[in-house]
XYZ file of N, CA, C and O in Angstrom:
800
model
N -0.353 25.155 -9.802
C -0.848 24.490 -11.079
C 0.096 23.189 -11.283
O 1.434 23.506 -11.044
N -0.685 22.300 -11.745
C 0.254 21.146 -12.073
C -0.127 20.569 -13.628
O -1.442 20.564 -13.831
N 0.547 20.397 -14.394
C 0.511 19.673 -15.673
C 0.590 18.324 -15.623
O 1.425 17.627 -15.777
N -0.700 17.773 -15.651
C -0.858 16.206 -15.417
C -0.799 15.576 -16.804
O -1.224 16.218 -17.823
N -0.164 14.544 -17.012
C -0.178 13.790 -18.043
C -1.059 12.599 -18.026
O -1.075 11.743 -17.008
N -2.097 12.571 -18.563
C -3.338 11.661 -18.601
C -3.378 10.623 -19.830
O -3.011 11.092 -20.854
N -4.086 9.452 -19.475
C -4.136 8.682 -20.515
C -5.064 8.961 -21.624
O -6.183 9.457 -21.245
N -4.661 8.995 -22.800
C -5.644 9.386 -23.877
C -5.638 8.463 -24.870
O -6.054 8.670 -26.037
N -5.685 6.914 -24.523
C -6.348 6.033 -25.455
C -4.823 5.373 -26.071
O -3.834 5.667 -25.768
N -5.110 4.264 -26.882
C -3.933 3.997 -27.645
C -3.417 4.761 -28.578
O -3.846 5.766 -29.085
N -1.956 4.577 -28.889
C -1.396 5.395 -29.719
C -0.691 4.723 -30.939
O -0.105 3.544 -30.474
N -0.162 5.183 -31.973
C 0.733 4.545 -32.891
C 2.067 4.040 -32.216
O 2.662 4.923 -31.353
N 2.473 2.741 -32.709
C 3.859 2.485 -31.885
C 5.062 3.300 -32.273
O 6.015 3.451 -31.409
N 4.922 4.165 -33.451
C 5.994 5.041 -33.812
C 5.431 6.406 -33.938
O 6.008 7.402 -34.553
N 4.505 6.769 -33.092
C 4.066 8.077 -33.000
C 4.958 9.187 -32.547
O 5.785 8.918 -31.909
N 4.900 10.402 -33.153
C 5.948 11.558 -32.892
C 5.615 11.967 -31.591
O 6.593 12.860 -30.933
N 4.424 11.876 -30.918
C 4.114 12.696 -29.778
C 4.720 12.063 -28.495
O 5.195 10.960 -28.331
N 4.105 12.751 -27.347
C 4.311 12.198 -26.007
C 3.703 10.827 -25.802
O 2.484 10.792 -26.028
N 4.228 9.786 -25.465
C 3.616 8.520 -25.195
C 4.395 7.616 -24.264
O 5.481 7.842 -24.140
N 3.835 6.665 -23.950
C 4.280 5.504 -23.237
C 4.400 4.296 -24.027
O 3.240 3.960 -24.801
N 5.418 3.229 -24.172
C 5.532 2.270 -24.968
C 5.709 2.385 -26.365
O 6.135 3.637 -26.921
N 5.605 1.456 -27.186
C 5.825 1.636 -28.696
C 7.480 1.409 -28.911
O 8.086 0.945 -28.161
N 7.728 2.111 -30.020
C 9.218 2.070 -30.388
C 9.736 3.533 -30.280
O 9.213 4.356 -30.930
N 10.871 3.725 -29.776
C 11.410 5.117 -29.588
C 11.797 5.472 -30.985
O 12.304 5.103 -31.890
N 11.561 7.041 -31.187
C 12.153 7.868 -32.382
C 13.531 8.359 -32.115
O 13.730 8.864 -31.017
N 14.503 7.949 -32.740
C 15.905 8.283 -32.474
C 16.564 8.902 -33.701
O 16.019 8.789 -34.726
N 17.711 9.514 -33.467
C 18.605 9.961 -34.488
C 19.347 8.865 -35.093
O 19.487 7.878 -34.700
N 19.941 9.273 -36.471
C 20.759 8.123 -37.013
C 21.907 7.691 -36.215
O 22.384 8.523 -35.375
N 22.155 6.554 -36.403
C 23.434 5.853 -35.727
C 22.873 5.528 -34.128
O 23.930 5.236 -33.544
N 21.755 5.651 -33.766
C 21.487 5.416 -32.285
C 21.717 3.767 -32.024
O 21.328 2.945 -32.906
N 22.248 3.405 -30.941
C 22.473 2.145 -30.551
C 21.471 1.731 -29.324
O 21.539 2.497 -28.354
N 20.663 0.809 -29.419
C 19.804 0.415 -28.284
C 20.584 0.296 -27.117
O 21.542 -0.376 -27.042
N 20.179 0.812 -25.980
C 20.939 0.675 -24.669
C 20.863 -0.765 -24.115
O 19.900 -1.448 -24.074
N 22.082 -1.088 -23.515
C 22.159 -2.368 -22.736
C 22.471 -2.011 -21.348
O 23.330 -1.107 -20.983
N 22.135 -2.877 -20.377
C 22.207 -2.907 -18.896
C 23.699 -3.178 -18.590
O 24.192 -4.130 -19.228
N 24.355 -2.318 -17.885
C 25.544 -2.735 -17.520
C 25.772 -3.690 -16.537
O 27.096 -4.381 -16.231
N 24.638 -4.181 -15.982
C 24.774 -5.276 -15.097
C 24.707 -6.649 -15.725
O 25.335 -7.774 -15.393
N 23.721 -6.789 -16.543
C 23.218 -8.037 -17.063
C 23.542 -8.023 -18.545
O 23.439 -9.150 -19.186
N 23.782 -6.822 -19.274
C 24.338 -6.875 -20.551
C 23.041 -7.151 -21.449
O 23.271 -7.231 -22.676
N 21.863 -7.239 -21.038
C 20.850 -7.132 -21.799
C 20.146 -6.137 -22.291
O 20.608 -4.989 -21.625
N 19.321 -6.124 -23.389
C 18.850 -4.990 -23.966
C 17.727 -4.244 -22.914
O 17.070 -5.125 -22.621
N 17.718 -3.005 -22.867
C 16.818 -2.419 -21.976
C 15.426 -2.206 -22.605
O 15.165 -2.414 -23.841
N 14.398 -2.094 -21.759
C 13.127 -1.733 -22.171
C 12.805 -0.463 -22.346
O 13.023 0.423 -21.570
N 12.282 -0.027 -23.574
C 11.789 1.343 -23.939
C 10.492 1.606 -22.985
O 9.453 0.898 -23.171
N 10.513 2.762 -22.303
C 9.388 2.938 -21.282
C 8.417 4.241 -21.877
O 7.196 4.106 -21.982
N 9.046 5.456 -22.385
C 8.262 6.496 -22.737
C 9.110 7.572 -23.521
O 10.410 7.516 -23.416
N 8.676 8.251 -24.300
C 9.248 9.425 -24.993
C 8.355 10.659 -24.529
O 7.124 10.684 -24.876
N 8.782 11.804 -24.407
C 8.226 12.993 -23.944
C 8.506 14.144 -24.775
O 9.956 14.434 -24.866
N 7.737 14.962 -25.511
C 8.136 16.005 -26.266
C 8.399 17.335 -25.283
O 7.447 17.771 -24.387
N 9.586 17.871 -25.596
C 9.868 19.024 -24.741
C 10.430 20.259 -25.605
O 11.519 20.410 -25.948
N 9.391 20.893 -26.178
C 9.457 21.930 -27.364
C 10.291 21.139 -28.306
O 9.708 20.107 -29.056
N 11.400 21.370 -29.034
C 12.269 20.835 -30.025
C 12.862 19.467 -29.641
O 13.442 18.937 -30.551
N 13.197 19.191 -28.236
C 13.647 18.100 -27.705
C 12.801 16.811 -27.697
O 11.635 16.935 -27.439
N 13.363 15.741 -27.446
C 12.427 14.565 -27.115
C 13.201 13.732 -26.112
O 14.486 13.353 -26.351
N 12.699 13.533 -24.950
C 13.372 12.901 -24.057
C 12.953 11.386 -24.014
O 11.554 11.134 -24.144
N 13.674 10.353 -24.117
C 13.287 9.019 -24.118
C 13.961 8.159 -22.914
O 15.097 8.614 -22.600
N 13.203 7.410 -22.357
C 13.450 6.811 -21.226
C 13.557 5.062 -21.280
O 12.562 4.614 -21.938
N 14.615 4.575 -20.931
C 14.742 3.230 -21.118
C 15.051 2.571 -19.704
O 15.781 3.165 -18.954
N 14.734 1.270 -19.489
C 15.067 0.541 -17.921
C 15.258 -0.852 -18.366
O 14.530 -1.511 -19.081
N 16.092 -1.517 -17.327
C 16.397 -2.857 -17.672
C 15.269 -3.767 -17.151
O 14.738 -3.389 -15.978
N 14.651 -4.688 -17.743
C 13.716 -5.398 -17.123
C 13.890 -7.025 -17.493
O 13.037 -8.153 -17.428
N 15.260 -7.269 -17.834
C 15.417 -8.912 -18.134
C 15.392 -9.520 -16.724
O 15.005 -10.722 -16.935
N 15.998 -9.039 -15.610
C 15.821 -9.704 -14.369
C 15.451 -8.720 -13.339
O 16.181 -8.318 -12.628
N 14.117 -8.468 -13.249
C 13.509 -7.510 -12.378
C 14.023 -7.573 -10.946
O 13.864 -8.782 -10.459
N 14.643 -6.491 -10.254
C 14.877 -6.481 -9.037
C 16.333 -6.920 -8.830
O 16.998 -6.776 -7.845
N 16.990 -7.744 -9.996
C 18.249 -8.087 -9.662
C 19.342 -7.014 -10.360
O 20.576 -6.978 -9.745
N 18.991 -6.139 -11.163
C 19.704 -5.060 -11.790
C 19.310 -4.011 -11.154
O 18.124 -3.756 -10.826
N 20.204 -2.947 -10.748
C 20.013 -1.858 -10.127
C 19.251 -0.663 -10.928
O 19.711 0.245 -11.119
N 18.012 -0.994 -11.511
C 17.401 -0.250 -12.448
C 16.532 1.107 -11.992
O 16.192 1.891 -12.589
N 16.545 1.213 -10.608
C 15.895 2.327 -9.911
C 16.918 3.515 -9.692
O 16.568 4.443 -9.502
N 18.275 3.112 -9.919
C 19.289 4.040 -9.533
C 19.623 4.860 -10.716
O 19.787 4.400 -11.951
N 19.806 6.335 -10.526
C 20.158 7.035 -11.750
C 21.528 6.827 -12.306
O 21.864 7.085 -13.514
N 22.489 6.137 -11.463
C 23.843 6.183 -12.115
C 24.286 4.798 -12.141
O 25.569 4.269 -12.456
N 23.513 3.825 -11.679
C 23.925 2.361 -11.437
C 23.995 1.561 -12.868
O 24.770 0.427 -12.894
N 23.457 2.100 -14.087
C 23.660 1.428 -15.232
C 22.484 0.640 -15.392
O 22.369 -0.200 -16.664
N 21.458 0.615 -14.830
C 20.315 -0.257 -14.918
C 19.044 0.553 -15.815
O 18.057 -0.175 -16.123
N 19.454 1.763 -15.851
C 18.298 2.547 -16.793
C 19.225 3.418 -17.722
O 20.345 3.735 -17.218
N 18.382 4.156 -18.677
C 19.123 5.286 -19.499
C 18.121 6.213 -19.876
O 17.013 5.983 -20.211
N 18.425 7.319 -19.701
C 17.431 8.603 -20.307
C 18.437 9.307 -21.389
O 19.561 9.575 -21.258
N 17.613 9.689 -22.602
C 18.372 10.503 -23.707
C 17.574 11.674 -23.882
O 16.383 11.625 -23.702
N 18.281 12.828 -24.402
C 17.627 14.067 -24.699
C 18.010 14.094 -26.158
O 19.348 14.596 -26.342
N 17.230 13.828 -27.024
C 17.525 13.834 -28.300
C 17.052 15.305 -29.036
O 15.977 15.846 -28.331
N 17.479 15.688 -30.177
C 16.987 16.978 -30.821
C 16.155 16.623 -31.993
O 15.473 15.404 -31.967
N 16.016 17.693 -32.709
C 15.015 17.340 -33.775
C 15.284 16.436 -34.858
O 14.485 16.094 -35.580
N 16.457 15.871 -34.790
C 16.851 14.819 -35.742
C 16.427 13.444 -35.444
O 16.495 12.452 -35.916
N 15.552 13.442 -34.184
C 15.040 11.989 -33.798
C 13.871 11.828 -34.292
O 12.709 12.091 -33.765
N 13.936 11.133 -35.473
C 12.730 11.180 -36.333
C 12.249 9.659 -36.899
O 11.307 9.352 -37.403
N 13.282 8.703 -36.662
C 13.273 7.463 -37.197
C 13.061 6.315 -36.183
O 13.671 6.371 -34.986
N 11.983 5.615 -36.356
C 12.080 4.345 -35.234
C 13.259 3.616 -34.874
O 13.776 3.279 -36.076
N 13.665 3.260 -33.877
C 14.812 2.709 -33.682
C 14.474 1.052 -33.889
O 13.531 0.605 -34.060
N 15.709 0.485 -34.400
C 15.765 -1.016 -34.645
C 15.680 -1.770 -33.296
O 16.768 -1.484 -32.362
N 14.617 -2.529 -33.223
C 14.495 -3.049 -31.810
C 15.141 -4.642 -31.823
O 15.161 -5.274 -32.771
N 15.966 -4.737 -30.734
C 16.871 -5.952 -30.500
C 15.930 -7.333 -30.584
O 14.675 -6.993 -30.015
N 16.325 -8.247 -31.121
C 15.706 -9.288 -31.350
C 15.506 -10.234 -29.730
O 14.606 -11.042 -29.805
N 16.166 -9.885 -28.838
C 16.305 -10.578 -27.619
C 16.170 -9.539 -26.652
O 16.485 -8.429 -26.662
N 15.706 -10.044 -25.399
C 15.386 -9.057 -24.038
C 14.189 -8.736 -24.105
O 13.246 -8.859 -24.899
N 13.827 -8.097 -22.975
C 12.461 -7.455 -22.573
C 12.509 -5.975 -22.987
O 13.034 -5.069 -22.193
N 12.305 -5.825 -24.313
C 12.472 -4.573 -24.742
C 11.472 -3.728 -25.070
O 11.573 -2.402 -25.260
N 10.141 -4.023 -25.165
C 8.969 -3.175 -25.437
C 7.796 -3.446 -24.472
O 7.624 -4.593 -23.759
N 7.020 -2.543 -24.123
C 5.820 -2.798 -23.198
C 4.845 -3.234 -23.952
O 4.771 -3.293 -25.161
N 3.866 -3.886 -23.304
C 2.894 -4.688 -23.917
C 1.742 -3.602 -24.601
O 0.855 -4.092 -25.154
N 1.715 -2.268 -24.112
C 0.781 -1.424 -24.673
C 1.287 -0.042 -25.006
O 2.100 0.379 -24.375
N 0.848 0.596 -26.018
C 1.312 1.983 -26.398
C 0.123 2.863 -25.868
O -0.987 2.811 -26.495
N 0.396 3.906 -25.224
C -0.568 4.827 -24.631
C -0.191 6.369 -24.923
O 0.997 6.674 -24.737
N -1.286 6.814 -25.590
C -1.073 8.340 -25.948
C -1.222 9.219 -24.611
O -1.803 8.717 -23.689
N -0.767 10.489 -24.643
C -0.832 11.116 -23.275
C -1.260 12.620 -23.768
O -0.973 13.254 -24.631
N -2.189 12.815 -22.819
C -2.756 14.228 -22.978
C -2.431 15.188 -21.803
O -2.376 14.637 -20.604
N -1.786 16.381 -22.022
C -1.357 17.055 -21.021
C -2.421 18.145 -20.388
O -3.065 18.728 -21.360
N -2.883 18.090 -19.156
C -4.007 18.672 -18.708
C -3.587 19.735 -17.408
O -3.152 19.156 -16.356
N -3.573 20.887 -17.592
C -3.328 21.852 -16.503
C -4.406 21.714 -15.410
O -5.650 21.576 -15.797
N -4.327 21.374 -14.215
C -5.063 21.404 -12.920
C -4.546 22.519 -11.814
O -3.386 22.376 -11.546
N -5.473 23.270 -11.353
C -5.099 24.206 -10.597
C -5.146 23.523 -9.215
O -6.260 23.269 -8.541
N -4.037 23.103 -8.687
C -3.933 22.447 -7.269
C -2.399 22.858 -6.690
O -1.455 23.232 -7.465
N -2.260 22.839 -5.290
C -0.862 23.247 -4.707
C 0.291 22.268 -5.133
O 1.378 22.708 -5.211
N -0.105 21.067 -5.246
C 0.821 19.990 -5.710
C 0.441 18.882 -6.477
O -0.976 18.662 -6.728
N 1.390 18.070 -7.115
C 0.842 16.982 -7.872
C -0.131 16.075 -7.337
O -0.964 15.762 -7.887
N -0.007 15.499 -5.934
C -0.971 14.563 -5.580
C -2.379 15.045 -5.400
O -3.289 14.376 -5.849
N -2.445 16.358 -5.129
C -3.714 16.965 -5.031
C -4.468 17.278 -6.472
O -5.507 16.951 -6.513
N -3.448 17.651 -7.214
C -4.038 17.794 -8.661
C -4.557 16.438 -9.358
O -5.615 16.614 -9.835
N -3.821 15.234 -9.059
C -4.314 13.971 -9.542
C -5.627 13.664 -8.907
O -6.437 13.200 -9.617
N -5.649 13.911 -7.648
C -7.002 13.625 -6.952
C -8.217 14.520 -7.485
O -9.328 14.066 -7.494
N -7.943 15.640 -7.556
C -9.009 16.587 -8.284
C -9.387 16.380 -9.571
O -10.599 16.260 -9.799
N -8.334 15.929 -10.484
C -8.847 15.458 -11.874
C -9.572 14.441 -11.833
O -10.613 14.415 -12.521
N -9.398 13.381 -11.055
C -9.972 12.342 -11.038
C -11.367 12.633 -10.489
O -12.532 11.939 -11.044
N -11.482 13.330 -9.467
C -12.770 13.732 -8.991
C -13.831 14.443 -9.927
O -14.938 14.208 -10.173
N -12.864 15.398 -10.748
C -13.758 16.306 -11.615
C -14.250 15.546 -12.794
O -15.094 15.684 -13.538
N -13.380 14.377 -13.187
C -13.860 13.737 -14.643
C -14.360 12.578 -14.447
O -14.925 11.877 -15.172
N -14.178 11.996 -13.316
C -14.969 10.619 -12.772
C -14.163 9.585 -13.392
O -14.577 8.468 -13.277
N -12.886 9.860 -13.820
C -12.028 8.883 -14.119
C -11.296 8.327 -13.235
O -10.899 9.016 -12.177
N -10.705 7.144 -13.296
C -9.779 6.559 -12.200
C -8.409 7.320 -12.129
O -7.880 7.950 -13.002
N -7.905 7.092 -10.746
C -6.693 7.901 -10.614
C -5.495 7.346 -11.270
O -4.587 7.940 -11.748
N -5.806 6.064 -11.785
C -4.435 5.286 -12.328
C -4.597 5.855 -14.063
O -3.492 5.578 -14.768
N -5.455 6.754 -14.593
C -5.534 7.309 -15.694
C -4.626 8.484 -15.624
O -4.315 9.063 -16.876
N -4.084 8.958 -14.500
C -2.819 10.023 -14.474
C -1.603 9.269 -14.697
O -1.351 8.516 -13.834
N -0.969 9.551 -15.757
C 0.336 8.741 -16.049
C 1.654 9.751 -15.571
O 2.573 8.942 -15.562
N 1.404 10.773 -14.863
C 2.370 11.441 -14.325
C 2.249 13.038 -14.387
O 1.115 13.467 -14.723
N 3.215 13.682 -14.551
C 3.021 15.128 -14.577
C 4.452 15.738 -15.103
O 5.443 15.388 -15.118
N 4.425 16.996 -15.865
C 5.454 17.637 -16.418
C 5.667 18.681 -15.537
O 4.855 19.594 -15.226
N 6.961 19.055 -15.182
C 7.500 20.144 -14.620
C 6.893 20.384 -13.168
O 6.501 19.395 -12.579
N 7.203 21.549 -12.637
C 7.031 21.750 -11.228
C 7.977 21.189 -10.261
O 9.147 20.808 -10.632
N 7.461 20.607 -9.244
C 8.332 19.946 -8.184
C 8.136 18.661 -8.073
O 7.024 18.123 -8.110
N 9.193 17.618 -7.851
C 8.970 16.293 -7.823
C 8.312 15.901 -6.441
O 8.736 16.367 -5.482
N 7.158 15.182 -6.634
C 6.605 14.532 -5.412
C 7.292 13.246 -4.982
O 6.921 12.136 -5.430
N 8.517 13.423 -4.184
C 9.208 12.286 -3.864
C 8.398 11.254 -2.859
O 7.696 11.415 -1.922
N 8.709 9.971 -3.210
C 8.083 9.053 -2.319
C 8.933 8.741 -1.350
O 8.415 8.119 -0.248
N 10.117 8.945 -1.266
C 10.978 8.894 -0.256
C 11.870 10.157 -0.108
O 11.107 10.856 0.449
N 13.048 10.161 -0.431
C 13.735 11.561 -0.100
C 14.199 11.856 -1.425
O 14.262 11.303 -2.694
N 14.712 13.191 -1.412
C 15.062 13.911 -2.699
C 16.407 13.154 -3.170
O 17.508 13.089 -2.733
N 16.278 12.843 -4.374
C 17.545 12.095 -5.107
C 17.801 12.756 -6.528
O 18.285 12.093 -7.353
N 17.688 14.085 -6.441
C 17.900 14.849 -7.682
C 19.416 14.583 -8.091
O 20.440 14.819 -7.345
N 19.701 14.142 -9.396
C 20.784 13.730 -9.776
C 21.774 14.906 -10.250
O 21.130 15.870 -10.706
N 22.987 14.550 -10.218
C 23.796 15.852 -10.654
C 24.365 15.435 -12.002
O 24.432 14.255 -12.452
N 24.559 16.551 -12.896
C 24.723 16.248 -14.346
C 26.403 15.632 -14.313
O 27.253 16.079 -13.655
N 26.568 14.573 -15.158
C 27.860 13.924 -15.105
C 28.949 14.723 -15.691
O 30.153 14.633 -15.574
N 28.427 15.686 -16.476
C 29.412 16.770 -17.349
C 29.747 17.957 -16.520
O 31.072 18.204 -16.129
N 28.796 18.696 -15.986
C 29.007 20.073 -15.388
C 28.835 19.642 -13.871
O 29.059 20.775 -13.233
N 28.341 18.710 -13.370
C 28.320 18.436 -11.948
C 27.175 19.339 -11.296
O 27.127 19.201 -10.025
N 26.422 19.916 -11.897
C 25.276 20.834 -11.205
C 24.086 19.903 -11.286
O 23.824 19.048 -12.027
N 23.219 20.244 -10.204
C 21.915 19.541 -10.119
C 20.956 19.649 -11.494
O 20.881 20.611 -11.962
N 20.566 18.511 -11.910
C 19.716 18.470 -12.970
C 18.350 19.118 -12.930
O 17.929 18.847 -11.677
N 17.986 19.522 -13.896
C 16.320 20.104 -13.810
C 15.355 19.025 -13.965
O 15.451 18.171 -14.787
N 14.406 18.950 -12.903
C 13.403 18.118 -13.043
C 12.408 18.322 -14.142
O 12.086 19.470 -14.474
N 12.266 17.154 -14.948
C 11.300 17.311 -16.031
C 9.896 16.612 -16.012
O 8.926 17.272 -16.398
N 9.900 15.430 -15.351
C 8.687 14.676 -15.550
C 8.731 13.579 -14.261
O 9.758 13.024 -13.945
N 7.567 13.399 -13.713
C 7.311 12.309 -12.937
C 6.282 11.189 -13.847
O 5.535 11.540 -14.493
N 6.695 9.933 -13.736
C 6.071 8.912 -14.561
C 5.445 7.788 -13.574
O 6.206 7.230 -12.780
N 4.202 7.683 -13.699
C 3.378 6.483 -13.099
C 3.587 5.244 -13.770
O 3.850 5.317 -15.164
N 3.122 4.170 -13.237
C 3.361 2.845 -13.812
C 2.413 2.704 -15.066
O 2.756 2.008 -16.065
N 1.200 3.244 -15.078
C 0.235 3.247 -16.171
C -1.199 2.867 -15.796
O -1.488 2.578 -14.788
N -2.194 3.097 -16.724
C -3.537 3.003 -16.394
C -3.931 1.447 -16.293
O -4.995 1.088 -15.408
N -3.283 0.432 -16.656
C -3.739 -1.006 -16.788
C -2.801 -1.758 -16.019
O -1.671 -1.870 -16.605
N -3.007 -2.488 -15.054
C -1.962 -3.351 -14.216
C -1.390 -4.590 -15.209
O -0.484 -5.052 -14.769
N -2.222 -4.926 -16.250
C -1.836 -5.996 -16.978
C -0.506 -5.337 -17.863
O 0.192 -6.242 -18.206
N -0.363 -4.299 -18.479
C 0.466 -3.722 -19.281
C 1.284 -2.738 -18.631
O 2.106 -2.046 -19.451
N 1.294 -2.509 -17.375
C 1.897 -1.294 -16.736
C 3.436 -1.371 -16.660
O 4.133 -2.626 -16.786
N 4.219 -0.219 -16.539
C 5.622 -0.116 -16.358
C 5.861 -0.971 -14.872
O 5.249 -0.624 -13.963
N 6.962 -1.492 -14.761
C 7.387 -2.189 -13.386
C 8.337 -1.030 -12.562
O 9.472 -1.172 -12.656
N 7.672 -0.428 -11.923
C 8.337 0.376 -10.918
C 8.169 -0.062 -9.368
O 8.247 0.578 -8.428
N 7.750 -1.344 -9.223
C 7.501 -2.014 -8.046
C 6.425 -1.333 -7.163
O 6.396 -1.261 -6.005
N 5.415 -0.798 -7.921
C 4.351 -0.044 -7.241
C 4.801 1.484 -7.088
O 4.065 2.289 -6.135
N 5.843 1.827 -7.605
C 6.356 3.293 -7.221
C 6.288 4.097 -8.438
O 5.287 4.049 -9.168
N 7.095 5.042 -8.503
C 6.856 6.268 -9.486
C 8.332 6.547 -9.975
O 9.391 6.484 -9.368
N 8.397 7.035 -11.311
C 9.505 7.263 -12.211
C 9.835 8.800 -12.034
O 8.913 9.599 -11.952
N 11.083 9.354 -12.058
C 11.599 10.742 -12.107
C 12.401 10.870 -13.153
O 13.493 10.388 -13.377
N 12.169 12.018 -14.260
C 13.179 12.179 -15.275
C 13.597 13.571 -15.071
O 13.156 14.723 -14.718
N 15.044 13.846 -15.257
C 15.813 15.108 -15.283
C 16.649 15.325 -16.509
O 16.940 14.388 -17.225
N 16.889 16.629 -16.800
C 17.771 16.944 -17.730
C 18.671 18.070 -17.460
O 18.493 18.813 -16.565
N 19.835 18.119 -18.060
C 20.832 19.357 -18.212
C 20.834 19.898 -19.434
O 21.468 19.306 -20.490
N 19.866 20.783 -19.639
C 19.720 21.182 -21.085
C 21.099 21.723 -21.812
O 21.429 21.447 -22.916
N 21.902 22.527 -21.163
C 23.241 22.985 -21.574
C 24.127 21.912 -22.006
O 24.896 21.969 -23.033
N 24.202 20.858 -21.415
C 25.066 19.670 -21.518
C 24.601 18.501 -22.361
O 24.846 17.449 -22.849
N 22.982 18.765 -22.768
C 22.386 17.810 -23.532
C 22.314 16.395 -23.070
O 22.470 15.322 -23.469
N 22.227 16.453 -21.585
C 22.177 15.299 -20.828
C 20.792 14.917 -20.127
O 20.130 15.804 -19.831
N 20.470 13.833 -19.781
C 19.206 13.346 -19.127
C 19.534 12.330 -18.036
O 20.665 11.536 -18.203
N 18.575 12.001 -17.063
C 18.880 11.058 -16.179
C 17.532 10.747 -15.549
O 16.425 11.263 -15.826
N 17.444 9.340 -15.194
C 16.151 8.951 -14.750
C 16.557 7.871 -13.485
O 17.418 7.204 -13.391
N 15.422 7.877 -12.653
C 15.475 6.918 -11.390
C 13.859 6.586 -11.090
O 12.874 7.348 -11.517
N 13.938 5.762 -10.054
C 12.403 5.630 -9.643
C 12.422 5.178 -8.069
O 13.559 4.635 -7.570
N 11.453 5.420 -7.568
C 11.215 5.331 -6.029
C 9.883 4.534 -5.825
O 8.880 4.428 -6.601
N 9.965 3.913 -4.752
C 8.618 3.295 -4.167
C 8.515 3.370 -2.507
O 9.328 3.591 -1.891
C-alpha cells in the first residue's frame, strides 16, 4: 500500500494543510533560512501535516546548480519539524527566489500496490489523470532514483526516518526545480530534527 500525494487544485497561500508553495506557517521568532553558499534567502517548497507536527521544506534557487541544494548537509536546503505552535505565516524576504509560482493543495490517496512507482501508475490508469498529478507519497520506503542516501540525525547520529517523497509538480511552468528528479524528506522525531535532499 502506498499513500500517494495527489494534486487537488489551487490552495490558499497560507492554508494550514499539506500543500506545495505558498507561505510557510511558522512559530514565533522564525527566521527565514539562507543558503550557506550564496547567502541568499531560500525558496519555500512545501509543508506537510504529520499529526500534530508540520514539516516544512526550503531549497536555494538563487543560482540553480551552483549551490549544493541537492545535498542533505551542504547548506543549500533546509527542513524544519515544527510543532502545534506553527500557526502564523512567515514574513517573506524582499529579495531572492523565495516562493513558488503556484500553490497546490494535496489529497492523500491510498493505493494498493507493492511500491510507489507502481502505485502512481495504477492511480493514473484508474483515474485517467496524468502521472504528473502525483506529487509524491507519504511513508513507506523511498524509491531512490540513485542510491540510498538516508541521512543521519545531526544530534543522535541515528538514521533518520523517511517521511515523504516529493515530485516536481503537475505543471512544468510552475514546478519545483529538482532537475527532473525527486525530493526526499526525513525526520528524527525524538530530536525534533528534519532533513531534505533530492536526486535525479
